PDB file of C-alpha atoms in Angstrom:
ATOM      1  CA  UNK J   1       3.834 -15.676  28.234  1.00 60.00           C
ATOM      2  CA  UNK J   2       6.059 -15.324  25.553  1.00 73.00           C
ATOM      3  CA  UNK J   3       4.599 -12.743  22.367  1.00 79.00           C
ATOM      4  CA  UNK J   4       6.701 -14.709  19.995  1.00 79.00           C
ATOM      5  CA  UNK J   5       5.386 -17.573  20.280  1.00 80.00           C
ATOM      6  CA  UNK J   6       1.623 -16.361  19.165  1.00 81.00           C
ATOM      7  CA  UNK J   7       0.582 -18.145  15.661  1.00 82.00           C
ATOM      8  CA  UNK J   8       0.637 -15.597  13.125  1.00 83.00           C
ATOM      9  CA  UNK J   9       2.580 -13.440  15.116  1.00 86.00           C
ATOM     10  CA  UNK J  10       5.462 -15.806  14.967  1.00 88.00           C
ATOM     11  CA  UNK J  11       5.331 -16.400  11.428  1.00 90.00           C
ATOM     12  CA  UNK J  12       6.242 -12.748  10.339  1.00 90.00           C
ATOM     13  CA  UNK J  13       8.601 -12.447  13.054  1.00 90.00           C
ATOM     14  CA  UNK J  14      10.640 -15.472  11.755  1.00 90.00           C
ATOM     15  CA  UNK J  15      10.269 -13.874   8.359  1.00 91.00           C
ATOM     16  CA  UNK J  16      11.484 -10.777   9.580  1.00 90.00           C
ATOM     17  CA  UNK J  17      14.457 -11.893  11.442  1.00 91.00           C
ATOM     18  CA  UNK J  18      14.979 -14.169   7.761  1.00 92.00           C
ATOM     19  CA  UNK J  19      15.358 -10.660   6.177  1.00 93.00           C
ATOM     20  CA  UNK J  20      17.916  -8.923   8.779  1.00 93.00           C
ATOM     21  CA  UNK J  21      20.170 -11.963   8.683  1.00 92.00           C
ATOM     22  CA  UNK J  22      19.615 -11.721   4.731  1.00 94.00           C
ATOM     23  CA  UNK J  23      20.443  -7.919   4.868  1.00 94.00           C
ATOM     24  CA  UNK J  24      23.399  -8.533   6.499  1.00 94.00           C
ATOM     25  CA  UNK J  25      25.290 -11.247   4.854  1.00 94.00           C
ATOM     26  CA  UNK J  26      24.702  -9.069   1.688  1.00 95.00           C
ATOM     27  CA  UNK J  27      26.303  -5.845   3.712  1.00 95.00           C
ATOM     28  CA  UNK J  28      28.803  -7.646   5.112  1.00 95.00           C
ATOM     29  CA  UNK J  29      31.272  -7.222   2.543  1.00 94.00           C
ATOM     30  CA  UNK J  30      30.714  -3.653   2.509  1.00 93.00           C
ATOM     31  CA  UNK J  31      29.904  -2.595   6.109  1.00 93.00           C
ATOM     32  CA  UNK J  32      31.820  -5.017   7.489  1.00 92.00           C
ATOM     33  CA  UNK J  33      30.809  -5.665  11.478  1.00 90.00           C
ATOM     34  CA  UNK J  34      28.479  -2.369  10.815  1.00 92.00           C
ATOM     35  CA  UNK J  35      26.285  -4.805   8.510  1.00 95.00           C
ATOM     36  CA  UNK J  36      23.733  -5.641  10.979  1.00 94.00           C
ATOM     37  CA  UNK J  37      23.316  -2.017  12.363  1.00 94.00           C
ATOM     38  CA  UNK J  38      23.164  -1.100   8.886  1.00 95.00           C
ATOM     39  CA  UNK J  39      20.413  -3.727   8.049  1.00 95.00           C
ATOM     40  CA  UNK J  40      18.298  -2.233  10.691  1.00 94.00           C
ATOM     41  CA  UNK J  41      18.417   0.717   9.376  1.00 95.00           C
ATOM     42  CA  UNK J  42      17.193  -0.214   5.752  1.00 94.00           C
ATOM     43  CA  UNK J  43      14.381  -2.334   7.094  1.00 93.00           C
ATOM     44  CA  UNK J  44      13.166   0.595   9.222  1.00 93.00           C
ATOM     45  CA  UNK J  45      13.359   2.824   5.764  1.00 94.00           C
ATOM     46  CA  UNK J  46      11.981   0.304   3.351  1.00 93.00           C
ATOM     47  CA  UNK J  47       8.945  -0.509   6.184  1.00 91.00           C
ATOM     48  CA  UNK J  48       8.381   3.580   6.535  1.00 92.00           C
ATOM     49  CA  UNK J  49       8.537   4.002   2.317  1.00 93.00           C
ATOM     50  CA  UNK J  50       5.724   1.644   2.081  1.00 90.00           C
ATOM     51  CA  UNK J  51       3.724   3.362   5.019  1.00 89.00           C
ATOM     52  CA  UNK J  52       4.104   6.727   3.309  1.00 91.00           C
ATOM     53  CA  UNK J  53       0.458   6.411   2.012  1.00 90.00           C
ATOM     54  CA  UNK J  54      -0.539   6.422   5.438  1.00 88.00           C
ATOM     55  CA  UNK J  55       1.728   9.481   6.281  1.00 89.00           C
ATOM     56  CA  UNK J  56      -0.138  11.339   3.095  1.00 90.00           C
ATOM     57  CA  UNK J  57      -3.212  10.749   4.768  1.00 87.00           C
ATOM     58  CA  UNK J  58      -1.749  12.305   8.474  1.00 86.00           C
ATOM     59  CA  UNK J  59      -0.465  14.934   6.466  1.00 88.00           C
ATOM     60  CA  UNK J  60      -4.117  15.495   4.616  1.00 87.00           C
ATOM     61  CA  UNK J  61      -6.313  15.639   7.927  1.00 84.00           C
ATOM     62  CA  UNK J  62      -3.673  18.315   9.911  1.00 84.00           C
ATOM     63  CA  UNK J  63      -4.287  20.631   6.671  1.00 85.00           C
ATOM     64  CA  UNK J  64      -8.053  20.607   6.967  1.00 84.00           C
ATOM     65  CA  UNK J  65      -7.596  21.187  11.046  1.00 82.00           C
ATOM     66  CA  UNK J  66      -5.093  24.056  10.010  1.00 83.00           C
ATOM     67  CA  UNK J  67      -7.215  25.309   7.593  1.00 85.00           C
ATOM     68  CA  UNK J  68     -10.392  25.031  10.151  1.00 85.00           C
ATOM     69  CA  UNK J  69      -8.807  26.284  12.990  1.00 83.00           C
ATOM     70  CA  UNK J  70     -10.133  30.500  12.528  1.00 86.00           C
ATOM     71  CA  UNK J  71     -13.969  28.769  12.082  1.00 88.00           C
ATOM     72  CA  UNK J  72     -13.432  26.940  15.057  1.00 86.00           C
ATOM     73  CA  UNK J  73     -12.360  29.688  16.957  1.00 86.00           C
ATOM     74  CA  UNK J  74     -15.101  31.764  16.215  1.00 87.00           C
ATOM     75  CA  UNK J  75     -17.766  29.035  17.229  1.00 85.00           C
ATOM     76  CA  UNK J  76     -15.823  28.314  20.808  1.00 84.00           C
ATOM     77  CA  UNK J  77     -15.698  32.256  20.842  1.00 85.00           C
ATOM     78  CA  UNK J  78     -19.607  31.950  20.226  1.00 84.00           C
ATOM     79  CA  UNK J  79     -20.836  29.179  22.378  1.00 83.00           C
ATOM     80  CA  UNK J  80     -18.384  31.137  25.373  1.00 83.00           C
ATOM     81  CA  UNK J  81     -18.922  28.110  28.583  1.00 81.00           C
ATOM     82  CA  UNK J  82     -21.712  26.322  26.735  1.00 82.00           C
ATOM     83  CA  UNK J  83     -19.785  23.044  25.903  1.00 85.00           C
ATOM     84  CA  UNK J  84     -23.196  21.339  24.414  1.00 87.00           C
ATOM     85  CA  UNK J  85     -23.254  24.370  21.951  1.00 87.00           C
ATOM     86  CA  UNK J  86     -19.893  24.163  20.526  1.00 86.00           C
ATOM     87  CA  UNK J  87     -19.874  20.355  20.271  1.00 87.00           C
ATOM     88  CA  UNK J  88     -22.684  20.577  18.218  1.00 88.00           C
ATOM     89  CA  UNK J  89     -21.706  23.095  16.018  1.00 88.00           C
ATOM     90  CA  UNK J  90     -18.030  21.460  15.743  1.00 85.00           C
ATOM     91  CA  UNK J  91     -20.253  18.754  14.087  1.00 87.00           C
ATOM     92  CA  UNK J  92     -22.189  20.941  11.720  1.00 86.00           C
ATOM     93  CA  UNK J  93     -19.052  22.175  10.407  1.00 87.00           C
ATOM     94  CA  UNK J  94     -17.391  18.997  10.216  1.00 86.00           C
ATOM     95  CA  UNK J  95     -20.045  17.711   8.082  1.00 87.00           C
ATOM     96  CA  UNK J  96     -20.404  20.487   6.007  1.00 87.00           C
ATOM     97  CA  UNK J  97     -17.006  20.191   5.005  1.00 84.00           C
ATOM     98  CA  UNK J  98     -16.468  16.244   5.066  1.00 83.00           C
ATOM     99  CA  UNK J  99     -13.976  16.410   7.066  1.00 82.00           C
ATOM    100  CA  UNK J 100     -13.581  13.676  10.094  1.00 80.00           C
ATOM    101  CA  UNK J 101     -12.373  15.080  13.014  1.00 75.00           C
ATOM    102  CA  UNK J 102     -10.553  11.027  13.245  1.00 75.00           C
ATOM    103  CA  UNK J 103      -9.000  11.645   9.855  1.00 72.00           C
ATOM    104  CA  UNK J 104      -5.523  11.846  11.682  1.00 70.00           C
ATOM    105  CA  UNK J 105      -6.016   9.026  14.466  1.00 77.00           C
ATOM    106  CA  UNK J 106      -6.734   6.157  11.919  1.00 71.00           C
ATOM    107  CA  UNK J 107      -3.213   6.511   9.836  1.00 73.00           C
ATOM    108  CA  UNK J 108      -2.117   6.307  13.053  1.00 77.00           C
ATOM    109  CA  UNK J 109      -3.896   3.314  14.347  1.00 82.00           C
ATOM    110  CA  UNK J 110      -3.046   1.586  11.329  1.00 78.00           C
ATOM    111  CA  UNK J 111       0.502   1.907  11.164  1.00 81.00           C
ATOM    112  CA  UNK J 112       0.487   0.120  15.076  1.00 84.00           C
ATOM    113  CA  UNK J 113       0.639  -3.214  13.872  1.00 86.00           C
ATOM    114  CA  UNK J 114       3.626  -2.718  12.115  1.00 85.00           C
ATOM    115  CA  UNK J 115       5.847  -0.479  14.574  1.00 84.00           C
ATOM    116  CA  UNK J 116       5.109  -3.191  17.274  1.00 86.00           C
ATOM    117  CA  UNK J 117       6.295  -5.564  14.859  1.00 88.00           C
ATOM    118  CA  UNK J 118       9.712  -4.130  14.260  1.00 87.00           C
ATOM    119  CA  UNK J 119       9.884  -3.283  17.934  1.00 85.00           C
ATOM    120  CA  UNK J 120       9.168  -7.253  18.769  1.00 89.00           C
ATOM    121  CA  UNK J 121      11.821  -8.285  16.474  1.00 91.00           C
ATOM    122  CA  UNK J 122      14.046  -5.546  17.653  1.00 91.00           C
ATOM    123  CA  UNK J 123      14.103  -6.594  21.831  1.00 89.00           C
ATOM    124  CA  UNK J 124      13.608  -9.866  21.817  1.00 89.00           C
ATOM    125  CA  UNK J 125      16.450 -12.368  22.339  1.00 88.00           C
ATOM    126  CA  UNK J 126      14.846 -15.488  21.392  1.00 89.00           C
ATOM    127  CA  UNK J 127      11.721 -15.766  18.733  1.00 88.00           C
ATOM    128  CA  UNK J 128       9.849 -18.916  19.351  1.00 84.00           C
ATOM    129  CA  UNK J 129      12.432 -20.598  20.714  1.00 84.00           C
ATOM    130  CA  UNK J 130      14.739 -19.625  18.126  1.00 88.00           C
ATOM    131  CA  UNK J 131      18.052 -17.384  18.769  1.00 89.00           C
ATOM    132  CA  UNK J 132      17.426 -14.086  16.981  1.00 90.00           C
ATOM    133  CA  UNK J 133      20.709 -13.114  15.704  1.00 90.00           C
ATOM    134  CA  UNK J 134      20.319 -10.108  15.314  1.00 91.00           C
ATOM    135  CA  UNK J 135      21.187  -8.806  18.830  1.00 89.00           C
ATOM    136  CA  UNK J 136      24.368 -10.955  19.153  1.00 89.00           C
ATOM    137  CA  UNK J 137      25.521  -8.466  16.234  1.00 92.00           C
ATOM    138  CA  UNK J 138      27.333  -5.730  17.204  1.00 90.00           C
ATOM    139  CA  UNK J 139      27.724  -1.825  16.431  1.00 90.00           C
ATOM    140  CA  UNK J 140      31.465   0.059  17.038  1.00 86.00           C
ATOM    141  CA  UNK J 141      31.681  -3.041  19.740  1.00 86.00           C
ATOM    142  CA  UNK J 142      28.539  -3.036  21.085  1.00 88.00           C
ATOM    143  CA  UNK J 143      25.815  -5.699  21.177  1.00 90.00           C
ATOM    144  CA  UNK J 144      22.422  -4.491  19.847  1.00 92.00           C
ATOM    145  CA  UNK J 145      20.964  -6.443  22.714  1.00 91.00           C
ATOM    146  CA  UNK J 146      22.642  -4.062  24.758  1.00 88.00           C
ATOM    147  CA  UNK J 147      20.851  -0.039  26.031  1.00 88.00           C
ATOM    148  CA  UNK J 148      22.579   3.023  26.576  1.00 86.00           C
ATOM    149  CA  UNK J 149      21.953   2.512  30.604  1.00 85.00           C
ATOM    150  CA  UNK J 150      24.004  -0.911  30.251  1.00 85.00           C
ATOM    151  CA  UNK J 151      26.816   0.353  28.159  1.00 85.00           C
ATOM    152  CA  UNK J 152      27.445   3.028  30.194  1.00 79.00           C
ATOM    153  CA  UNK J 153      27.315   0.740  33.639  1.00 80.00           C
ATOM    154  CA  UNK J 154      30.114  -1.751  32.554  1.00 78.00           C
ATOM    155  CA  UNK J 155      33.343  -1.775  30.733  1.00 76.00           C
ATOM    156  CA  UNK J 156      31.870  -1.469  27.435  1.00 72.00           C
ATOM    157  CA  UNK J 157      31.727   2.432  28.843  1.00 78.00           C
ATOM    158  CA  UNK J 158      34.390   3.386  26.324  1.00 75.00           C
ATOM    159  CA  UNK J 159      32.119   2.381  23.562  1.00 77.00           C
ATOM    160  CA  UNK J 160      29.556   4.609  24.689  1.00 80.00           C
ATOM    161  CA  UNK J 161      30.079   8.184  22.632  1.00 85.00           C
ATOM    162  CA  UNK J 162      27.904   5.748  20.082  1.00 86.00           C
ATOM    163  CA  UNK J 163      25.313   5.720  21.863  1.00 87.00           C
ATOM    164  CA  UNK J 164      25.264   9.615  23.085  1.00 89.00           C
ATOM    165  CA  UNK J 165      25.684  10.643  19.554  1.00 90.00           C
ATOM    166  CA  UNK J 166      22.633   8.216  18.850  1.00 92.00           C
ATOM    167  CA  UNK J 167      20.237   9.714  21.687  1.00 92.00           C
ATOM    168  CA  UNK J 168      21.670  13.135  20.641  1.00 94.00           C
ATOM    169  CA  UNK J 169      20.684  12.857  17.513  1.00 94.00           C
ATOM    170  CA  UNK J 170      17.411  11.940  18.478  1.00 94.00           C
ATOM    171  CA  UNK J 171      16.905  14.749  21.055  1.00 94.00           C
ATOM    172  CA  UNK J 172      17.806  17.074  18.280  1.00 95.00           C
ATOM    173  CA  UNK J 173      15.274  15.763  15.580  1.00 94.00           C
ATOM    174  CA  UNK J 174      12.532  15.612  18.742  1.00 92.00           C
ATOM    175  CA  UNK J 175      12.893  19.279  18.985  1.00 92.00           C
ATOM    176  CA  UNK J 176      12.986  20.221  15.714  1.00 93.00           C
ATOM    177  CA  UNK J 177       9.464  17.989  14.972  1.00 90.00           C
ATOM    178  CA  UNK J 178       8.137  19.588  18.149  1.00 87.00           C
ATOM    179  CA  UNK J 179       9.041  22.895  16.857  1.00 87.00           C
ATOM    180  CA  UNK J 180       7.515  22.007  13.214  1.00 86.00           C
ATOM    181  CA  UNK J 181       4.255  20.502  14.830  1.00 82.00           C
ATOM    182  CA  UNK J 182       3.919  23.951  17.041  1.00 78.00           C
ATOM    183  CA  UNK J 183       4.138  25.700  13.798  1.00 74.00           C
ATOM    184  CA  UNK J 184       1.409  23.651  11.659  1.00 71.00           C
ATOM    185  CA  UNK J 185      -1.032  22.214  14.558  1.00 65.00           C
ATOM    186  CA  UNK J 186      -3.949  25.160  15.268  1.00 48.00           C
ATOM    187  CA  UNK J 187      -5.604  23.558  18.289  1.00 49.00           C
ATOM    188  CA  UNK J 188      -3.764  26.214  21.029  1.00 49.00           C
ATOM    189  CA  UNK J 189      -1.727  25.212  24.101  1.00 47.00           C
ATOM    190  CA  UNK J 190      -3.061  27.268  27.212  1.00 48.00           C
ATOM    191  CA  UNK J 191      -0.607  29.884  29.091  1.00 47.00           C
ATOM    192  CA  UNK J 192       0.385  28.588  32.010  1.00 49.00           C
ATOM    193  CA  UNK J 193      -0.877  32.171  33.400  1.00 46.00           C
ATOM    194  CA  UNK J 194      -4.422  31.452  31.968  1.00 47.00           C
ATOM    195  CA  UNK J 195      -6.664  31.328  35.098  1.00 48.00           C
ATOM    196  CA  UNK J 196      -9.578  29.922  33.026  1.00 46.00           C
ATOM    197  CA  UNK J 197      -7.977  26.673  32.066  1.00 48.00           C
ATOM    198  CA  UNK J 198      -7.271  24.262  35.513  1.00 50.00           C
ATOM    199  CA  UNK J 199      -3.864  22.740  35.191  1.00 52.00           C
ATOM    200  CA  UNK J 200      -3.065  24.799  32.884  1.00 49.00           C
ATOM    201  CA  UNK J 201       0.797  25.062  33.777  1.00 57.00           C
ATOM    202  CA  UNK J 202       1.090  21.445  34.006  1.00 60.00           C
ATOM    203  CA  UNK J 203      -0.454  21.001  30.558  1.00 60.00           C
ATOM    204  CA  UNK J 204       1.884  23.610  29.576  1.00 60.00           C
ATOM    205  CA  UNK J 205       4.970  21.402  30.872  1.00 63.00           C
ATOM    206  CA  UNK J 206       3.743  18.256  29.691  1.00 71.00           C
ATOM    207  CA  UNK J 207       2.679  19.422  26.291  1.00 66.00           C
ATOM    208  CA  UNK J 208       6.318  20.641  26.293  1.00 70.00           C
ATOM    209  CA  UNK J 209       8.078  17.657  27.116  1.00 74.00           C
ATOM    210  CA  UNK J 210       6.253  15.053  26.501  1.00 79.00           C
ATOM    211  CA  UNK J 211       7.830  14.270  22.622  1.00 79.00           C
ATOM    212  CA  UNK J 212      11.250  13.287  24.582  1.00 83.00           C
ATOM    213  CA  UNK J 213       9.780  10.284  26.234  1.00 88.00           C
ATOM    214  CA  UNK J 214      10.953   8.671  23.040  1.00 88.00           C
ATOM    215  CA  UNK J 215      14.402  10.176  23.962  1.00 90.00           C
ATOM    216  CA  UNK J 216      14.147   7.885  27.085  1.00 90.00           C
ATOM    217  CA  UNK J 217      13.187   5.170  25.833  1.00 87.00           C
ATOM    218  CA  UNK J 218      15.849   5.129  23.089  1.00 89.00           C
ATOM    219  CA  UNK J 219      18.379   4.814  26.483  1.00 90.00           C
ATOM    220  CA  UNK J 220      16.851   1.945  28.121  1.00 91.00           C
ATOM    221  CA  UNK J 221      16.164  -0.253  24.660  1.00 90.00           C
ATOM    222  CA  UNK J 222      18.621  -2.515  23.173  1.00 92.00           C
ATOM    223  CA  UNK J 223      20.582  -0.720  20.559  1.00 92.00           C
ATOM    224  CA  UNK J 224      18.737  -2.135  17.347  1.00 93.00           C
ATOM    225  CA  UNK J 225      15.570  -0.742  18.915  1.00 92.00           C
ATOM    226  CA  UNK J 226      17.426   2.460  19.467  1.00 92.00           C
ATOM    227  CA  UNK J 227      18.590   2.545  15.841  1.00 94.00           C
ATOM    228  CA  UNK J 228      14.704   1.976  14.307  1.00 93.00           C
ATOM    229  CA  UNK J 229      13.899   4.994  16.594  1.00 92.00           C
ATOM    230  CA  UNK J 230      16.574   7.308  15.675  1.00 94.00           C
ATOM    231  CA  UNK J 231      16.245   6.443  12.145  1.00 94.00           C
ATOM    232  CA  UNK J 232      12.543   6.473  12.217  1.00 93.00           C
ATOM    233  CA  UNK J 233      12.398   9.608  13.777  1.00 93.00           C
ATOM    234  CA  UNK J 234      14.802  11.050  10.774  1.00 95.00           C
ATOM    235  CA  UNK J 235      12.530   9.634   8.481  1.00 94.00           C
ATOM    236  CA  UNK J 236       9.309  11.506   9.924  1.00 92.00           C
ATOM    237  CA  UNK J 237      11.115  15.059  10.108  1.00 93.00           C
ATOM    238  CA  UNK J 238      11.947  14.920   6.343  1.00 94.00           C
ATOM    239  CA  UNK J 239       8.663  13.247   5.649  1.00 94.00           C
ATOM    240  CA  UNK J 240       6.541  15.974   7.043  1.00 91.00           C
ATOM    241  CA  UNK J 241       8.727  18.563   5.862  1.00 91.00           C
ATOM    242  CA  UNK J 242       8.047  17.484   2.253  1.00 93.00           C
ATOM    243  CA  UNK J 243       4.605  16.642   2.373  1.00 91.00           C
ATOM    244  CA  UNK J 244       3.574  19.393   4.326  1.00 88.00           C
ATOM    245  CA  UNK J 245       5.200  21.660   1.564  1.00 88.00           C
ATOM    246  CA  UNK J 246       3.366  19.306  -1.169  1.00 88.00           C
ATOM    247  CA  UNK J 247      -0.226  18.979   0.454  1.00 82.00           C
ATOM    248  CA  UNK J 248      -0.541  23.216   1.474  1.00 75.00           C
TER     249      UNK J 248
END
């Protein structure tokens, strides 16, 4: 079954593709063949700018776990192996604070609608029936419709330091937002050493690499996908960065 062919669904996709091709032809005299890249690139910044609201709110509930985290630590410390204990006193001091311990999931939930919108329009050759023009565009001489894994398979090869640079880029923001989300998120990762915590190495190791799954994807999507994840990635580091700063 085709998604884009779903009523609704369809709709916004066809007025989503309307936009790109409208992005473009107003680019084009700038950007030149770049235009369509480039009009990926705004859409995936304008659609971010309006779901900073929703970012605030992200931003909001990993302060109060932050600021929670020595109080929680004392009641695990307290309740020691008596899981009904601490759950319930988790609870108490949720309330008394009004603070959900969700807070951070629904922003999160929320913006899902949208990202699998843009990653729909993105991927897909063909909208309900219709040619999506976007990914017979092309970047430095490479379709959008085409990955990193393709491009480096065929003659289009020589083309491919685009894409490296893109998934480079990407591997380096990953790393740095890991980094910055180690720094501000209190609920501990266990040693790998810690004999009290089963599976704790391979927690360890996927708590570790788990953020570069992205990286992976970005290689196997068609490029315009790949350019809404590099660029929303971008977008997230200096989000965070700011309103972490702001919201302290």
């Amino acid at each position: 079954m085709d998604i884009t062919t779903l009523p609704g669904l369809s709709t916004l996709l066809h007025a989503g593709a309307t936009l790109v091709t409208t992005l473009t032809d107003l680019l084009t005299p700038v950007a030149g063949t770049a235009a369509a890249a480039l009009a990926v690139v705004l859409l995936t910044l304008a659609v971010r700018l309006v779901l900073v609201p929703l970012a605030v709110l992200q931003v909001r509930a990993e302060r109060d776990r932050r600021r929670l985290a020595p109080r929680i630590a004392e009641l695990r410390r307290r309740a020691g192996k008596d899981t009904a204990r601490f759950q319930r006193s988790l609870q108490e001091l949720y309330t008394s604070e009004r603070v959900s311990p969700l807070a951070g999931c629904l922003p999160v939930l929320a913006q899902a609608p949208v990202v699998s919108l843009l990653y729909t329009l993105f991927t897909h050759a063909s909208i309900d029936g219709t040619v999506n023009t976007l990914l017979r565009a092309t970047l430095a001489g490479i379709p959008l419709a085409q990955s990193a894994v393709a491009v480096v398979t065929s003659p289009l090869w020589v083309h491919g330091w685009v894409l490296l640079l893109l998934l480079a880029t990407l591997a380096v923001v990953v790393e740095l937002t890991r980094r910055a989300q180690l720094h501000w998120n209190p609920l501990p990762v266990p040693e790998p050493s810690d004999p009290a915590v089963p599976g704790a190495a391979a927690m360890t190791g996927i708590a570790r690499w788990m953020p570069f799954v992205s990286v992976g994807f970005a290689a196997i999507a068609p490029l315009a996908a790949a350019l809404y994840v590099v660029t929303s990635a971008l977008w997230t580091l200096g989000e965070r960065a700011v309103l972490r700063r702001v919201l302290r």
